Steps between C-alpha positions, in 0.01 A plus 500: 500500500561166669805431282671815631454381858629153407817657358545725804455202734762305304750789506435546871564128558816510290654740749456251784814288445675645195787654697623177661422294189703751300798462732469123468515488120788750494719278719725371216610859431519608863683198642834544315524858630441447872694322779212267599510319166237227456428507873296814428175304430506348848576843650204646311278217620574567866476880453152456356398316816636774728282736297193320635496760779283699257217248458530403868434862601203532263349167612528589869347841436215340309441257786524731800438852370329491159356850535847652514622311193472711185555240230524750215762705686711187554480415128602854404795482740636163389462571127684831537769319701531247216539778242772669706694182583499370141603847375800499736615152392673614176719740695598289801473126422877460461588683824675271751622527858651285774240317707576226756857476374410454133420716201127516422275686258336692781314752283354225280394294802342799679308610192394137442361501856288809432375353173416181689300698757302647212430167334428306820265767634314502169376149585291631790396835349454462123271196523270647769480823298363299206190417707387856427454399137266239359625139534572462126795739528686280748606266219638796305700590808643147513589524130694816578670329793607226261629760255722634778715193438454471123564861393845540664590153373422597141691826536797307640489260205510797263787635706695179439539412867734214583615399150816295552770389261789266572832668428840333457744679730866458577689601809873546468745413773518873581129504581376695198170385352408515132243344271519282190879474495715221362716350772876468489545276801517777759125557526219316682181459299146509639143564385309759700142628490478858383177699526420699188435875535131584536316707241445763768636527856321417829459872568254533211312195624467649849363824355244284317393345834459847648283599203272198547460586869401852395237352267372294793454823699313663209275192468421509871410870486272437201335202671414736785387807308420415137121516443504170308669335798252644748215354296657154538511516880324245717172607655480706816328206668815295461717771657257533793516125547881515512490775762259294709731204457790698647290585802424131549869420511566761766199434724461123438136547406299340223412700190159388387515693170787279381346164586132497409511126434621408852230314685464497879630143499846612382766482766638822647847415373376445145310828513819681600687350206223613265502849644874540446504362146195661344267241348627212713451268202799286599534307825782561744694195378460609137625851579800355683572280197474797263743707707742207536502451123549876454801502731649187341458626143659836576787337690581297188450773239642799687793351692584130480524442124624849394799459733614192303393596149854558377613165644214313334529663155858612431642143468277468192641820351424871502223459243312263733551742788363800311211307346395363839514849651319677213239233418444426869430868557267497198307206649393716794291764317379230258357302792333817629360571153350150487348559844323807361290276273505178700438592862499194723463472877523121526714394794565166328640671191705726727647196676574324170677804353695548823622139487590537131696819560671346803602199289655730239675692778635175643654409164658846478639467854649158424675642193637785713631255761670293226662810345741530323418155355121451514304241305521522120761774516650598161191361323213679328247289690643619832478864392140459382400325823644766729340784299160323491526426872547870576208598273264245658621580851438874464181463294314253722586670827420844356152375415469369858587848631229656285246239616577581862490874431153468342375290791629743761377800298148363545566470874574872535768754582628331817553171320717672239709671768568160657563365151786748460634417845505125427669566164783679677516245783535212254766686305689580819502139623617381159781755491615427856513132409701548180745769608717279725486213252624719214725754668630333818512125438560534123286199413462618141791516256500705181693369203735689273320521162830457318695253715254274685526142372221256570519134408177380342 
């Protein structure tokens, strides 16, 4: 009985970010076909941040008019929007038009915006919905959220995304280009990177994303109506406490049911903090620290480092790039799986893991800045280091996210809503920081896998 609910929670979580993660891993096949080229990742990053209008609306409604906010209706709406947008991608992703004096993939960018609205809004709706189930299912949800990056990555690897070979080409004085020819003095020789045909086209991959979003909808329906799911709901007392908590936010009154351990000697300000965040186990300074770490971690994992992944990995070869993407994505659900059996709420451990992940991210960023000739380029040690750095970076910070999610789950529904809002805020600040550095000031340089020469 419980295992069915665990699976449904994981499938539901997988639908949270699979659409955007799927677009990300498909970039090597999309980029050669569109006018934006490798500037597309930075465009996607900024589009995702514009899509934060969704979570902003939900957060404001939760704060000022919680009675009018039907959380289930919002989830139904955004999941159906995700199904429709991902289903339209196969038909329109190559459509271009003139915009601001240049040719752009307008259909792809518009559909990416709608998919981003879906994924961003899931941060402030999916997590709070999980408070209706017993706390043990939250970890299953996080495992599914991790799979939203791993599953499309594995499918893309099977697709053969981004496999490059270096081809000898000649260009005659008349401008004709041919491959593997013997020169006669009238031709110019060069080696160019040529992407190998994929095992199946992007259109099939986009239909796959639409199918996963449909499974997410089915899982959500079953979590609401399946008898086994209803038996795993939290008690009615908890739901009444949450309703009382919402009243406290609106009327600025204290909710005695939520703070039985508060003594008369507690300050009024401390009592208010405890009323807003359920048990009030953590002090104001500790809650501020937790939310700061949450914002920082999501800025790094959702915006800052993904925007430079190609710069940090491609100088070491396409194998290093694909291994870092696939194994890094695998580290996310693995960290969540570990958290299922080793649940820890230690703020010291959280701080240590945050520093470790930040150190790995710093190494990755330095390699991206030094691209196309980073440290230990053209060596096996360099490739191993960059892949291990991505695995440790994603794994440690994913565990931190789960730790924070478990802590805030204990603090109640409101804490999880603000958790989602801080996740999106951190991601937005990270993206707004990286977009001008990557796309406007061109601080990062990508190397040609066939012609870049680095002196060791």
